Coordinates of C-alpha atoms in Angstrom, one line a residue:
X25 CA 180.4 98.1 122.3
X26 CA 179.4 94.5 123.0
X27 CA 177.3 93.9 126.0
X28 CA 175.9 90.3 126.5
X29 CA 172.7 89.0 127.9
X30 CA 173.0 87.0 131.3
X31 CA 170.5 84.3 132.1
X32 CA 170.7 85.6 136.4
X33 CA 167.3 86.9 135.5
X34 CA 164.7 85.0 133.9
X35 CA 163.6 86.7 130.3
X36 CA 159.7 86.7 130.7
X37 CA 157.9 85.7 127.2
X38 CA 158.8 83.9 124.6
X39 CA 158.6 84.7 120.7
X40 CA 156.3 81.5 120.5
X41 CA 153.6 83.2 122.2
X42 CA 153.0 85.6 120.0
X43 CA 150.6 84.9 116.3
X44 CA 152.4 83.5 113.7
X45 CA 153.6 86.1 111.3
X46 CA 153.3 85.1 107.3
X47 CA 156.4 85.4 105.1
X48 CA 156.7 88.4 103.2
X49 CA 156.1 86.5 100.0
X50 CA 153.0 84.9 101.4
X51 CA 150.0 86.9 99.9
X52 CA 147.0 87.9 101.4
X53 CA 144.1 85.2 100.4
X54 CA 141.1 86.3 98.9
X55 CA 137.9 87.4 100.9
X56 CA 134.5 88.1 100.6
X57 CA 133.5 91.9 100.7
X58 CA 129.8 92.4 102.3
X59 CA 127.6 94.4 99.3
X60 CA 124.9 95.4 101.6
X61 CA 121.4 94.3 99.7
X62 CA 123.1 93.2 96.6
X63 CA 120.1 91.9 95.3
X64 CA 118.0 94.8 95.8
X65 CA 115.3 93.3 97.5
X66 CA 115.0 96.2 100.2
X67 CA 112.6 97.6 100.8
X68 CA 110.2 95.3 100.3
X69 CA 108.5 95.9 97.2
X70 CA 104.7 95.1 96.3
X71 CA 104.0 93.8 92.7
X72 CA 106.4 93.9 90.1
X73 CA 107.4 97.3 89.4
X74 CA 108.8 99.5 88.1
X75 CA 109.0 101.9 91.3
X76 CA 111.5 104.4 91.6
X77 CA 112.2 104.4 95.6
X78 CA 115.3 104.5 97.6
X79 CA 117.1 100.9 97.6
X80 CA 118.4 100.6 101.2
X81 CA 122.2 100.7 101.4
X82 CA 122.5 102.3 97.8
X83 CA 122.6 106.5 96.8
X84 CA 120.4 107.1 93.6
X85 CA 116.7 106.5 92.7
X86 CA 116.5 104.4 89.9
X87 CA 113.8 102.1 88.4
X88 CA 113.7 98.9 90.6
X89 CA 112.0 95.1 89.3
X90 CA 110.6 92.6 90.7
X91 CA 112.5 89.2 89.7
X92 CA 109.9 88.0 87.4
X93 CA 109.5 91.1 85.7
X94 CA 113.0 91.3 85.1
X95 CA 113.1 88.1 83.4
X96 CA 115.0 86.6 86.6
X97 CA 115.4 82.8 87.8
X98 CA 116.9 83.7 91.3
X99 CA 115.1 85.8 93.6
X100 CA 117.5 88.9 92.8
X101 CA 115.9 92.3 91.6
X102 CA 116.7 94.3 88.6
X103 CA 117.3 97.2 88.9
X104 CA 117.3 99.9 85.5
X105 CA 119.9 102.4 85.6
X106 CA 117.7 105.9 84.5
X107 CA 118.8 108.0 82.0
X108 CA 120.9 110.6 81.6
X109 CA 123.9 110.2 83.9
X110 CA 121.8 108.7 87.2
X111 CA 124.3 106.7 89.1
X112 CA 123.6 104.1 91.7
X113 CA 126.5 103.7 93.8
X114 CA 127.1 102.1 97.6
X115 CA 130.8 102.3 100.0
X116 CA 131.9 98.6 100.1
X117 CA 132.4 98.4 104.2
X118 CA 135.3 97.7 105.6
X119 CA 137.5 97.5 102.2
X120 CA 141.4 99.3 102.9
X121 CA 143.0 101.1 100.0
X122 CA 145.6 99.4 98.5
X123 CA 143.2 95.9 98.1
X124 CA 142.0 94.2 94.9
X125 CA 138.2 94.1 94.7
X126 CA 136.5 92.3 92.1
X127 CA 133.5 93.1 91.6
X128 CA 130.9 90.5 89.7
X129 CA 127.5 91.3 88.3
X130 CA 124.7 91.0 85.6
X131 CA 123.5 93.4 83.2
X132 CA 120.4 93.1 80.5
X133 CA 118.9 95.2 78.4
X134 CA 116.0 97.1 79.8
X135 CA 112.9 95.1 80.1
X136 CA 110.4 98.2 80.2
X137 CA 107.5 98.3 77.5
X138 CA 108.3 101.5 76.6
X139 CA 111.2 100.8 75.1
X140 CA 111.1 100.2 71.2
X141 CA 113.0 97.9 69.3
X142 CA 115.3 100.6 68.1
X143 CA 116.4 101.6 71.6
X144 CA 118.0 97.8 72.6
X145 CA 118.2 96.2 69.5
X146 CA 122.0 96.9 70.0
X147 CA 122.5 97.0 73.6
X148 CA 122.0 99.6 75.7
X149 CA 125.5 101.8 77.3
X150 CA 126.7 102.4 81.3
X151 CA 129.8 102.9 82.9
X152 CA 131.1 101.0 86.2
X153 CA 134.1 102.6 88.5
X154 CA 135.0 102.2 91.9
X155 CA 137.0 104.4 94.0
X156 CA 140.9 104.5 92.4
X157 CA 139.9 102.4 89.5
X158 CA 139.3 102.7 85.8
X159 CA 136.0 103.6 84.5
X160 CA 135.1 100.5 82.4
X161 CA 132.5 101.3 79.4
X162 CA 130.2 98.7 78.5
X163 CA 127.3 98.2 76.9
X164 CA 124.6 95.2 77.6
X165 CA 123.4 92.3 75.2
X166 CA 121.1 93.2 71.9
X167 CA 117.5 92.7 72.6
X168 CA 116.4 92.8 68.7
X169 CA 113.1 91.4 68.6
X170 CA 111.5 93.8 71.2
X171 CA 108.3 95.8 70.4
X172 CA 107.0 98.9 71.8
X173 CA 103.9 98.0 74.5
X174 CA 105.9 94.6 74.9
X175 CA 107.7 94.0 78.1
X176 CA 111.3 92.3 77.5
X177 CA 112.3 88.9 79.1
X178 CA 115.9 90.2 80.2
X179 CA 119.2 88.9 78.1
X180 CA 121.1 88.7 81.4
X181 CA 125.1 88.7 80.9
X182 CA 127.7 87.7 83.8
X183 CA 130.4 90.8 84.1
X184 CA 133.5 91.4 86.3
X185 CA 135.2 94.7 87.3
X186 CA 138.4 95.0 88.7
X187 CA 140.2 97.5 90.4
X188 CA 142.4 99.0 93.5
X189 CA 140.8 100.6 96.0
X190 CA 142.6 103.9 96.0
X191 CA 141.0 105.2 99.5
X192 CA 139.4 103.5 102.6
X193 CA 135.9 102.1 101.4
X194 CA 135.6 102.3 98.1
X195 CA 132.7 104.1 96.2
X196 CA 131.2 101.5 93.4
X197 CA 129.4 103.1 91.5
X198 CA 127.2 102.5 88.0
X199 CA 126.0 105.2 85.9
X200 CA 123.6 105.4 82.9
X201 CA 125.4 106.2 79.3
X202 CA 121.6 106.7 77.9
X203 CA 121.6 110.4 76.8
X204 CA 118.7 110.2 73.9
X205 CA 116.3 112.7 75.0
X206 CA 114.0 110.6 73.1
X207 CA 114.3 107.7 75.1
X208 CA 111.8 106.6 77.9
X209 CA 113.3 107.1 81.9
X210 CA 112.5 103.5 82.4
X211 CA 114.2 102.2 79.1
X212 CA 117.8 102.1 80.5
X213 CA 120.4 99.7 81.2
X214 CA 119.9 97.2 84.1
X215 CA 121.8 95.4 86.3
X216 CA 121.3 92.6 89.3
X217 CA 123.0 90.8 91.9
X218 CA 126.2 92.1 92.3
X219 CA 128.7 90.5 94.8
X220 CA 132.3 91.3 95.6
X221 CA 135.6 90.3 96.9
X222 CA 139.1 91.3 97.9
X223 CA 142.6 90.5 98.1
X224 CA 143.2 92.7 100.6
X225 CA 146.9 94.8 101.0
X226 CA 149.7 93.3 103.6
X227 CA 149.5 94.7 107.0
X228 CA 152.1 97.1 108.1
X229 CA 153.1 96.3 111.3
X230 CA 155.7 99.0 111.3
X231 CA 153.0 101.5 112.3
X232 CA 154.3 103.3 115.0
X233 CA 151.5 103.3 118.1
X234 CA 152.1 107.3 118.0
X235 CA 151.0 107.3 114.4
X236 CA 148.1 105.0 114.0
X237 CA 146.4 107.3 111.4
X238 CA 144.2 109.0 110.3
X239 CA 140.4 108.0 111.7
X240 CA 137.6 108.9 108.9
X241 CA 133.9 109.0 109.6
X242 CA 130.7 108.1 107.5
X243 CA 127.6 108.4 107.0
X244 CA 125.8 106.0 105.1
X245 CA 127.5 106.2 101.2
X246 CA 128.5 109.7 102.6
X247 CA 131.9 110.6 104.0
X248 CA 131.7 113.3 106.9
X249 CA 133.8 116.1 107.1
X250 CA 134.5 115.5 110.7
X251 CA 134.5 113.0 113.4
X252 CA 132.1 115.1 115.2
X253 CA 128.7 113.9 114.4
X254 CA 129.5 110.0 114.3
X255 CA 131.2 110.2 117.8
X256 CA 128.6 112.2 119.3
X257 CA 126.2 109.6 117.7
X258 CA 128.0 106.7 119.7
X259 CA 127.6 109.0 123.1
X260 CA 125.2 106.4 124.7
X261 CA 125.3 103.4 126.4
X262 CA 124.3 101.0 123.7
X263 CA 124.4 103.8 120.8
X264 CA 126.9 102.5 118.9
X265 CA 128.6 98.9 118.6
X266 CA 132.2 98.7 117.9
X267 CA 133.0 95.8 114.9
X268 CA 136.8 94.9 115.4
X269 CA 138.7 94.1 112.1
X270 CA 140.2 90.7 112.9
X271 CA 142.6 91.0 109.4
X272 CA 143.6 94.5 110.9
X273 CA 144.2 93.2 114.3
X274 CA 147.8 92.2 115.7
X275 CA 149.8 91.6 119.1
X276 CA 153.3 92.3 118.7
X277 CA 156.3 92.9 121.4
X278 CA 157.1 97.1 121.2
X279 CA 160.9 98.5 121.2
X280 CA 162.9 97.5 124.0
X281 CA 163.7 100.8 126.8
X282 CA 165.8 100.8 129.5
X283 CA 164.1 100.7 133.0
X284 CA 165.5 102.2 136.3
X285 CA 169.5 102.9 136.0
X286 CA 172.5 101.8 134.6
X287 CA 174.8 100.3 137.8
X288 CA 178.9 100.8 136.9
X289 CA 180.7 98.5 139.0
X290 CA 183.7 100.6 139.6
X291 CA 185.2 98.4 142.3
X292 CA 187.8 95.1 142.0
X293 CA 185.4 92.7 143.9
X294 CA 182.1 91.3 142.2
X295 CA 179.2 93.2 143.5
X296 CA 175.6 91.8 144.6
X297 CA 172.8 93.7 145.6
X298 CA 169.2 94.3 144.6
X299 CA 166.6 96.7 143.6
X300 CA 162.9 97.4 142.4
X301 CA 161.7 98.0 139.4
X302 CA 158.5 100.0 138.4
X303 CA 157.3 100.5 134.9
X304 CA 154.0 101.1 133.5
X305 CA 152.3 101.0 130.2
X306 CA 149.6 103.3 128.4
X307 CA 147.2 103.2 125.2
X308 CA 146.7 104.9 122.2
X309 CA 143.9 106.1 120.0
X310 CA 144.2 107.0 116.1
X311 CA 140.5 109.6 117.1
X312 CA 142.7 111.8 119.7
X313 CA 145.6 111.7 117.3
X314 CA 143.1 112.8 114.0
X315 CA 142.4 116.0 116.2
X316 CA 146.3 116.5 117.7
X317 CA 147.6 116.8 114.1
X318 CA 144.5 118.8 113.0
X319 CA 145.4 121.4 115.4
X320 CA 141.8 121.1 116.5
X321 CA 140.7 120.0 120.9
X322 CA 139.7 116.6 121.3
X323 CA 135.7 116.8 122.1
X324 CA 134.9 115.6 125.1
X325 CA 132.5 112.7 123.5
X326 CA 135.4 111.5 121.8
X327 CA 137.4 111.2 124.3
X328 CA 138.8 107.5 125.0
X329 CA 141.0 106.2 128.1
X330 CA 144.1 107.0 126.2
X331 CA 145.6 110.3 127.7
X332 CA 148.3 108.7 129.7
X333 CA 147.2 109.7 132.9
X334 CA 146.1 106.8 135.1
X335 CA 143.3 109.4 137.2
X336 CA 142.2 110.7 134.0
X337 CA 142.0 107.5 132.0
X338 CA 140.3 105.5 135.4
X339 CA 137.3 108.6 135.2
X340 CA 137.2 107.9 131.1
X341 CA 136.6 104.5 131.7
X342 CA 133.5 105.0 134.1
X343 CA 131.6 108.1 132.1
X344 CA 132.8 107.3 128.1
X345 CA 130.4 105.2 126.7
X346 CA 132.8 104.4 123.7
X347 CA 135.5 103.5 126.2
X348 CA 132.6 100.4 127.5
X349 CA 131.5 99.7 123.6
X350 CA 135.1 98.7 122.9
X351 CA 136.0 96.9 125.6
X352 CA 132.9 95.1 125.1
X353 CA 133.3 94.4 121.6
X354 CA 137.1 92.9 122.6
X355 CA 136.0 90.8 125.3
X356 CA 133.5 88.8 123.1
X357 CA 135.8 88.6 119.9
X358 CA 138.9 87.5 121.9
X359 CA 137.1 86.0 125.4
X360 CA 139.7 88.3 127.2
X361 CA 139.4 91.2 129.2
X362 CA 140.9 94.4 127.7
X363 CA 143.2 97.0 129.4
X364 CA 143.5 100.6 129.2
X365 CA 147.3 100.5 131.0
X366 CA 149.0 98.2 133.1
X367 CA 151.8 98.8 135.6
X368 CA 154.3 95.9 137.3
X369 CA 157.2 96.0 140.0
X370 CA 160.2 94.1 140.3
X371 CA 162.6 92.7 142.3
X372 CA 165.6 92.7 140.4
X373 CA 168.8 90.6 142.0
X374 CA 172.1 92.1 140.0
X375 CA 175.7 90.2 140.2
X376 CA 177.6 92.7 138.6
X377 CA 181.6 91.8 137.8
X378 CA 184.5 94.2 138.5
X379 CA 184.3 96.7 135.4
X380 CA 181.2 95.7 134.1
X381 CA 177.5 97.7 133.6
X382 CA 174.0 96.0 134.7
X383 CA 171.0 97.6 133.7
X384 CA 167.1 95.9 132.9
X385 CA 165.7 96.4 129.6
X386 CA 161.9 96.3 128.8
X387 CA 159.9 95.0 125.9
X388 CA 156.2 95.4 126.6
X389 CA 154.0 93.2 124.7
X390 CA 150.8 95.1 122.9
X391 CA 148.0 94.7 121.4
X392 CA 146.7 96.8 117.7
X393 CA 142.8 96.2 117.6
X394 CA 141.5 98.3 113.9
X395 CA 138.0 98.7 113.9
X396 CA 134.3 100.5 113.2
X397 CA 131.8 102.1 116.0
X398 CA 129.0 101.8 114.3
X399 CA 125.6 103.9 115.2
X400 CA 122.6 101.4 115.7
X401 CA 120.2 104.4 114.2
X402 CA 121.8 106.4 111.6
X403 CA 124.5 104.4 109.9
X404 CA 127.2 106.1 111.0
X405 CA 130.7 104.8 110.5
X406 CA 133.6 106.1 113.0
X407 CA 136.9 104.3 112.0
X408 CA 139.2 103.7 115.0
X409 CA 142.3 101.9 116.3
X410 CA 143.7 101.1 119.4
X411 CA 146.9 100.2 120.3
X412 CA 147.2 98.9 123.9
X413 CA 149.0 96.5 126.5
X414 CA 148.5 93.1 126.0
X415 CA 147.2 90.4 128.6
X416 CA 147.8 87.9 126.1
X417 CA 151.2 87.4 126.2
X418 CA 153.8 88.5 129.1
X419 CA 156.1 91.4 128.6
X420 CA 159.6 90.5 128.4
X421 CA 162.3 91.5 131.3
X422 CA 165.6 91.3 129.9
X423 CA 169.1 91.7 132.9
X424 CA 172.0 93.1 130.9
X425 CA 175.8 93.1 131.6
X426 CA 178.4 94.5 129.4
X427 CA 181.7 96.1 129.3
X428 CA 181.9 99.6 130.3
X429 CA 182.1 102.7 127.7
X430 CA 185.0 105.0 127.7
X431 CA 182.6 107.2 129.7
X432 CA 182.6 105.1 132.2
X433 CA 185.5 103.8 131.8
X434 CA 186.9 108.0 132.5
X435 CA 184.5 108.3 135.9
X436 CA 185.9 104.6 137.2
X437 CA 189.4 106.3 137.0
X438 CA 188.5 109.9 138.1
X439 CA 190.5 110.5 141.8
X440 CA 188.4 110.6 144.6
X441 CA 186.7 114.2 144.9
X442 CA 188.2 115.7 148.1
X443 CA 189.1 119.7 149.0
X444 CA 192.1 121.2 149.6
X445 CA 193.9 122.1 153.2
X446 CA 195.2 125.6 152.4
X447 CA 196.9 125.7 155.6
X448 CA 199.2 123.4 157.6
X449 CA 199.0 120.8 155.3
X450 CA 202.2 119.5 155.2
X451 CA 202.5 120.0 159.6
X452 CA 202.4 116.6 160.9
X453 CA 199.4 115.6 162.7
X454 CA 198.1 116.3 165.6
X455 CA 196.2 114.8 168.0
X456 CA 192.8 112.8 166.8
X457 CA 190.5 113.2 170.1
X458 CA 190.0 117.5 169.0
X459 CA 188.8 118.0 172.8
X460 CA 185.7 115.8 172.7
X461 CA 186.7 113.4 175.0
X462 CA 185.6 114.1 178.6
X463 CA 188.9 114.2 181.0
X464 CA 189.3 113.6 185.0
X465 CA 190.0 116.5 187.4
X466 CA 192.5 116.3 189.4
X467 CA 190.3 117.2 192.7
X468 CA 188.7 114.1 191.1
X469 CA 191.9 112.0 191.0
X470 CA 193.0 112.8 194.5
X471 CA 190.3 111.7 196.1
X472 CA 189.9 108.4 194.3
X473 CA 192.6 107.1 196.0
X474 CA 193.9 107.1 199.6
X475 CA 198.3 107.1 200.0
X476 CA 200.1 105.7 203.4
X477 CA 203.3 107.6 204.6
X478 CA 205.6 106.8 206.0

């Protein structure tokens, strides 16, 4: 069936508006990925070590330099991986599976005194993975002229790893190959400054706003086993702060729907009339969807103005504090105000031609914002999307005319429905007043009028 766009009603929007999109064969160009303390000068250390102390942002106590004693020119810390099996590992924030990460970084020998000659004359062994990647052996630079009691200058070597994240935020982690029993905790492999990037994957835009996702929470290195904790964390005013994903983040116009009816114009004449149009548009949340395919009730602390019903959403906007760290967050990245729903009415003036269909089609535009609430105390990490109605770009409003289907074509020839006259219907026909109008009397008539005789 061909049905044709008219121009009677103006089509509001234009594709212009919208961001541009990049060609398919355009790849994504290659970012920075925020190591947290990469040069592991938190906490603040006094003297020059070794001390064996939790390095903020990383899991695993290991034996921590200061830059001089690890035979450093920057102002980076070495950091000695200890003995058999210890790991030191950190989440790289905000990395998607599917991206590239490479990973650069510098390894020495140990530098502790109580290492003898023996023990690094050859290098000393550790392993580096991340999260869907290979593990990559290697083993540092020879340190041959070392003596017991003597601590070592550092032979520091540049190193790259590289692999594909195969889950959201990656685990990098380095581990100790030093098993000799023999050999001192502080005599172990050591690495410093270690800085990252990513080529991270293509965004699919094919997402439905139904399907968003799955939401995952964290804390710290840690991944929690529910949302529970990190949302009830963010239950405050200014508990939590909500980091949009700008890379992640899209406006896009959704699927066209019809709105109001379909008018058939049955008739021979052109037909012109008008009507009013109402339509209304909602959000979505990947957090209430987690729980909905889970099986499990959304908790009332994670509960954002995404229900679809305008009372309940209106009271979620006033009492969820997440609601007010989101929209916050949006208004300062985008200097625009973000909405929950939004609702319009029409006018609509339809010229319809003899055996043609008019009906109004809808394409709302919307908005996909991906993003982190982040806990101000305890580090923890609720991922979230939200995929609303956009203010920055109209919706478009589309008339349509066409031919009519066979279907209609069938109920524009279908007789007139009438009932039947089971009796006297082929008498001819009587009089048309049926008694209801009101007659003279003849007492009436008589003495209207007055007759000479003669």
């Amino acid at each position: 069936m061909n049905r044709t766009t008219l121009p009677a009603l103006a089509v509001l929007g234009a594709a212009g508006l919208l961001l541009p999109v990049l060609p398919a064969s355009a790849a994504p160009a290659e970012q920075a990925v925020p190591v947290l303390n990469g040069d592991f000068a938190d906490p603040v250390m006094k003297g020059d070590g070794p001390t064996t102390v939790g390095i903020d942002f990383w899991t695993g106590l290991n034996q921590r330099y200061s830059p001089t004693a690890s035979g450093r020119t920057d102002t980076s810390h070495g950091v000695a991986l200890q003995k058999d099996g210890n790991s030191l590992r950190q989440r790289l924030r905000g990395v998607r599976a599917g991206a590239r990460v490479t990973v650069t970084y510098e390894d020495s020998p140990a530098v502790s005194k109580e290492c003898t000659g023996e023990q690094v004359a050859d290098g000393q062994p550790y392993a580096v993975t991340g999260s869907g990647g290979p593990v990559q052996e290697v083993t540092t630079a020879g340190d041959p002229d070392r003596v017991k009691g003597t601590p070592g200058k550092g032979r520091w070597t540049g190193r790259a790893y590289v692999f594909t994240a195969g889950e959201n935020e990656p685990v990098l982690t380095f581990t100790s190959r030093v098993t000799d029993s023999r050999t001192h905790v502080t005599c172990s492999p050591m690495i410093a400054r270690i800085r990252a990037v990513e080529v991270p994957p293509a965004v699919d835009k094919t997402v439905d706003k139904t399907r968003l996702g799955t939401s995952e929470a964290y804390k710290g290195n840690d991944r929690e086993s529910t949302l529970h904790n990190a949302a009830a964390a963010c239950n405050g005013e200014n508990a939590c702060t909500f980091r949009p994903d700008t890379r992640t983040s899209f406006r896009y116009y959704d699927e066209a729907r019809v709105v109001g009816e379909a008018y058939v114009n049955c008739t021979r004449n052109a037909l012109e009339h008008s009507r009013v149009l109402s339509y209304s548009e909602r959000s979505y949340d990947s957090i209430a969807q987690t729980y909905a395919d889970a099986g499990l009730a959304l908790p009332e602390v994670a509960r954002l103005p995404t229900s679809g019903d305008r009372t309940e959403d209106e009271k979620r906007i006033k009492e969820r504090p997440m609601a007010a760290q989101f929209s916050q967050a949006y208004e300062k990245g985008w200097q625009r105000a973000w909405q929950w729903f939004s609702s319009d009415q029409r006018t609509v003036v339809e010229r319809i031609q003899p055996g043609e269909v008019s009906w109004v089609e809808l394409q709302p535009s919307r908005e996909r914002v991906e993003g982190w609430f982040v806990s101000k105390k305890d580090d923890y990490r609720l991922h979230a999307v939200v995929d609303g109605p956009s203010r920055a770009v109209p919706d478009r409003l589309l008339q349509r005319t066409g031919p009519m289907s066979e279907a209609e074509k069938q109920r524009c020839a279908a007789a007139r429905p009438m009932t039947t006259t089971p009796v006297g219907a082929d008498a001819p026909a009587s009089s048309s007043d049926k008694g209801l109008l009101r007659t003279q009397a003849p007492a009436d008539r008589a003495a209207a009028r007055t007759l000479t005789l003669k």
